[in-house]
PDB file of C-alpha atoms in Angstrom:
ATOM      1  CA  UNK L   1     171.085  66.826  68.872  1.00 55.00           C
ATOM      2  CA  UNK L   2     172.230  67.750  65.375  1.00 70.00           C
ATOM      3  CA  UNK L   3     169.333  70.208  65.001  1.00 79.00           C
ATOM      4  CA  UNK L   4     170.379  71.962  68.217  1.00 78.00           C
ATOM      5  CA  UNK L   5     174.013  72.105  67.059  1.00 82.00           C
ATOM      6  CA  UNK L   6     173.001  73.637  63.742  1.00 83.00           C
ATOM      7  CA  UNK L   7     170.837  76.229  65.480  1.00 84.00           C
ATOM      8  CA  UNK L   8     173.578  77.209  67.940  1.00 84.00           C
ATOM      9  CA  UNK L   9     176.297  77.342  65.277  1.00 81.00           C
ATOM     10  CA  UNK L  10     174.205  79.661  63.087  1.00 82.00           C
ATOM     11  CA  UNK L  11     175.512  83.140  63.988  1.00 81.00           C
ATOM     12  CA  UNK L  12     172.215  84.781  62.971  1.00 83.00           C
ATOM     13  CA  UNK L  13     170.389  83.183  65.923  1.00 83.00           C
ATOM     14  CA  UNK L  14     172.383  85.183  68.484  1.00 86.00           C
ATOM     15  CA  UNK L  15     173.120  82.421  70.981  1.00 87.00           C
ATOM     16  CA  UNK L  16     175.477  83.874  73.615  1.00 88.00           C
ATOM     17  CA  UNK L  17     175.420  81.228  76.360  1.00 90.00           C
ATOM     18  CA  UNK L  18     174.861  77.480  76.427  1.00 89.00           C
ATOM     19  CA  UNK L  19     173.315  75.649  79.383  1.00 89.00           C
ATOM     20  CA  UNK L  20     174.017  71.976  78.941  1.00 87.00           C
ATOM     21  CA  UNK L  21     175.653  68.811  80.156  1.00 87.00           C
ATOM     22  CA  UNK L  22     179.247  67.833  79.488  1.00 87.00           C
ATOM     23  CA  UNK L  23     178.137  66.615  76.057  1.00 88.00           C
ATOM     24  CA  UNK L  24     177.667  70.246  74.962  1.00 87.00           C
ATOM     25  CA  UNK L  25     181.403  70.896  75.304  1.00 89.00           C
ATOM     26  CA  UNK L  26     181.897  69.982  71.655  1.00 89.00           C
ATOM     27  CA  UNK L  27     179.600  72.814  70.576  1.00 88.00           C
ATOM     28  CA  UNK L  28     181.514  75.044  72.981  1.00 88.00           C
ATOM     29  CA  UNK L  29     184.833  74.044  71.374  1.00 89.00           C
ATOM     30  CA  UNK L  30     183.534  74.682  67.855  1.00 88.00           C
ATOM     31  CA  UNK L  31     181.827  78.018  68.513  1.00 88.00           C
ATOM     32  CA  UNK L  32     183.578  79.535  71.513  1.00 88.00           C
ATOM     33  CA  UNK L  33     180.195  80.224  73.129  1.00 89.00           C
ATOM     34  CA  UNK L  34     180.476  79.951  76.939  1.00 90.00           C
ATOM     35  CA  UNK L  35     179.066  76.730  78.391  1.00 90.00           C
ATOM     36  CA  UNK L  36     177.530  76.424  81.844  1.00 91.00           C
ATOM     37  CA  UNK L  37     177.541  72.748  82.702  1.00 88.00           C
ATOM     38  CA  UNK L  38     174.104  71.948  83.963  1.00 82.00           C
ATOM     39  CA  UNK L  39     171.992  68.858  84.417  1.00 80.00           C
ATOM     40  CA  UNK L  40     173.213  65.305  83.853  1.00 82.00           C
ATOM     41  CA  UNK L  41     175.802  64.044  83.072  1.00 85.00           C
ATOM     42  CA  UNK L  42     178.527  66.416  84.150  1.00 84.00           C
ATOM     43  CA  UNK L  43     181.567  64.174  84.220  1.00 86.00           C
ATOM     44  CA  UNK L  44     184.367  66.609  83.386  1.00 85.00           C
ATOM     45  CA  UNK L  45     184.006  68.771  86.497  1.00 83.00           C
ATOM     46  CA  UNK L  46     184.503  67.763  90.132  1.00 86.00           C
ATOM     47  CA  UNK L  47     181.740  68.325  92.687  1.00 82.00           C
ATOM     48  CA  UNK L  48     178.967  69.472  90.353  1.00 78.00           C
ATOM     49  CA  UNK L  49     176.782  66.541  91.412  1.00 77.00           C
ATOM     50  CA  UNK L  50     176.624  67.886  94.967  1.00 81.00           C
ATOM     51  CA  UNK L  51     175.714  71.484  94.071  1.00 82.00           C
ATOM     52  CA  UNK L  52     172.011  72.428  94.236  1.00 85.00           C
ATOM     53  CA  UNK L  53     170.285  73.742  91.095  1.00 84.00           C
ATOM     54  CA  UNK L  54     166.700  74.087  92.396  1.00 88.00           C
ATOM     55  CA  UNK L  55     165.203  76.241  95.125  1.00 93.00           C
ATOM     56  CA  UNK L  56     166.718  79.425  96.543  1.00 94.00           C
ATOM     57  CA  UNK L  57     170.232  78.023  97.001  1.00 93.00           C
ATOM     58  CA  UNK L  58     170.075  76.399  93.591  1.00 91.00           C
ATOM     59  CA  UNK L  59     169.013  79.600  91.860  1.00 92.00           C
ATOM     60  CA  UNK L  60     171.830  81.459  93.592  1.00 94.00           C
ATOM     61  CA  UNK L  61     174.311  78.811  92.452  1.00 91.00           C
ATOM     62  CA  UNK L  62     173.079  78.899  88.840  1.00 91.00           C
ATOM     63  CA  UNK L  63     173.414  82.701  88.750  1.00 93.00           C
ATOM     64  CA  UNK L  64     176.985  82.372  90.058  1.00 93.00           C
ATOM     65  CA  UNK L  65     177.823  79.783  87.393  1.00 91.00           C
ATOM     66  CA  UNK L  66     176.390  81.915  84.583  1.00 92.00           C
ATOM     67  CA  UNK L  67     178.124  85.071  85.850  1.00 90.00           C
ATOM     68  CA  UNK L  68     181.488  83.338  86.079  1.00 89.00           C
ATOM     69  CA  UNK L  69     181.213  82.038  82.511  1.00 88.00           C
ATOM     70  CA  UNK L  70     180.258  85.476  81.194  1.00 85.00           C
ATOM     71  CA  UNK L  71     183.145  87.095  83.076  1.00 83.00           C
ATOM     72  CA  UNK L  72     185.602  84.493  81.795  1.00 83.00           C
ATOM     73  CA  UNK L  73     184.476  84.983  78.192  1.00 81.00           C
ATOM     74  CA  UNK L  74     183.828  88.700  77.810  1.00 76.00           C
ATOM     75  CA  UNK L  75     186.098  90.488  80.300  1.00 76.00           C
ATOM     76  CA  UNK L  76     189.869  90.680  80.238  1.00 70.00           C
ATOM     77  CA  UNK L  77     191.319  89.602  83.560  1.00 69.00           C
ATOM     78  CA  UNK L  78     194.233  92.022  83.432  1.00 69.00           C
ATOM     79  CA  UNK L  79     191.826  94.986  83.505  1.00 66.00           C
ATOM     80  CA  UNK L  80     189.940  93.860  86.602  1.00 64.00           C
ATOM     81  CA  UNK L  81     190.788  95.756  89.747  1.00 63.00           C
ATOM     82  CA  UNK L  82     189.359  96.027  93.195  1.00 51.00           C
ATOM     83  CA  UNK L  83     187.550  99.224  94.089  1.00 50.00           C
ATOM     84  CA  UNK L  84     189.231 100.895  97.040  1.00 47.00           C
TER      85      UNK L  84
END
Protein backbone atom coordinates (compact mmCIF):
# COMPACT_ATOMS: atom_id res chain seq x y z
CA UNK A 1 0.00 0.00 0.00
CA UNK A 2 2.96 2.32 0.53
CA UNK A 3 3.58 2.49 -3.24
CA UNK A 4 -0.02 3.58 -3.81
CA UNK A 5 0.24 6.21 -1.06
CA UNK A 6 3.42 7.62 -2.58
CA UNK A 7 1.83 7.77 -6.02
CA UNK A 8 -1.31 9.52 -4.75
CA UNK A 9 0.61 11.98 -2.58
CA UNK A 10 2.82 13.02 -5.51
CA UNK A 11 1.11 16.18 -6.84
CA UNK A 12 2.58 15.66 -10.33
CA UNK A 13 0.41 12.57 -10.89
CA UNK A 14 -2.82 14.59 -10.86
CA UNK A 15 -4.95 12.32 -8.69
CA UNK A 16 -8.25 14.14 -8.04
CA UNK A 17 -10.45 11.40 -6.57
CA UNK A 18 -9.80 8.24 -4.57
CA UNK A 19 -12.00 5.14 -4.78
CA UNK A 20 -11.16 2.95 -1.84
CA UNK A 21 -12.19 1.26 1.36
CA UNK A 22 -12.21 2.90 4.77
CA UNK A 23 -8.47 2.23 4.97
CA UNK A 24 -7.88 4.94 2.34
CA UNK A 25 -9.16 7.62 4.73
CA UNK A 26 -5.62 8.21 5.97
CA UNK A 27 -4.51 9.21 2.47
CA UNK A 28 -7.61 11.40 2.30
CA UNK A 29 -6.66 13.11 5.59
CA UNK A 30 -3.08 13.73 4.45
CA UNK A 31 -3.86 15.00 0.94
CA UNK A 32 -7.38 16.40 1.07
CA UNK A 33 -8.27 14.42 -2.06
CA UNK A 34 -11.96 13.37 -1.95
CA UNK A 35 -12.52 9.72 -1.04
CA UNK A 36 -15.44 7.64 -2.26
CA UNK A 37 -15.69 4.67 0.07
CA UNK A 38 -16.00 1.64 -2.12
CA UNK A 39 -15.47 -2.07 -1.76
CA UNK A 40 -14.64 -3.83 1.51
CA UNK A 41 -14.28 -2.98 4.35
CA UNK A 42 -16.31 0.16 4.80
CA UNK A 43 -16.71 0.33 8.56
CA UNK A 44 -16.92 4.07 9.17
CA UNK A 45 -20.17 4.64 7.27
CA UNK A 46 -23.62 3.22 8.04
CA UNK A 47 -25.54 1.27 5.39
CA UNK A 48 -22.85 1.06 2.71
CA UNK A 49 -22.91 -2.74 2.87
CA UNK A 50 -26.50 -2.78 1.62
CA UNK A 51 -26.00 -0.42 -1.33
CA UNK A 52 -25.47 -2.02 -4.76
CA UNK A 53 -22.27 -1.25 -6.70
CA UNK A 54 -22.76 -3.53 -9.74
CA UNK A 55 -25.39 -3.56 -12.46
CA UNK A 56 -27.59 -0.64 -13.48
CA UNK A 57 -28.61 0.34 -9.93
CA UNK A 58 -25.04 -0.06 -8.76
CA UNK A 59 -23.64 2.14 -11.51
CA UNK A 60 -26.24 4.78 -10.70
CA UNK A 61 -25.29 4.63 -7.02
CA UNK A 62 -21.55 4.90 -7.75
CA UNK A 63 -22.14 7.97 -9.94
CA UNK A 64 -24.15 9.55 -7.12
CA UNK A 65 -21.37 8.84 -4.61
CA UNK A 66 -18.69 10.31 -6.87
CA UNK A 67 -20.79 13.38 -7.69
CA UNK A 68 -21.50 14.08 -4.03
CA UNK A 69 -17.81 13.89 -3.14
CA UNK A 70 -16.87 16.23 -5.99
CA UNK A 71 -19.59 18.70 -4.99
CA UNK A 72 -18.50 18.60 -1.34
CA UNK A 73 -14.86 19.23 -2.25
CA UNK A 74 -14.93 21.71 -5.12
CA UNK A 75 -18.12 23.77 -4.74
CA UNK A 76 -18.95 26.23 -1.99
CA UNK A 77 -22.30 25.42 -0.44
CA UNK A 78 -23.22 29.04 0.22
CA UNK A 79 -23.21 29.77 -3.53
CA UNK A 80 -25.58 26.95 -4.46
CA UNK A 81 -29.10 28.04 -5.27
CA UNK A 82 -32.13 26.45 -6.78
CA UNK A 83 -33.09 27.50 -10.29
CA UNK A 84 -36.57 28.98 -10.31
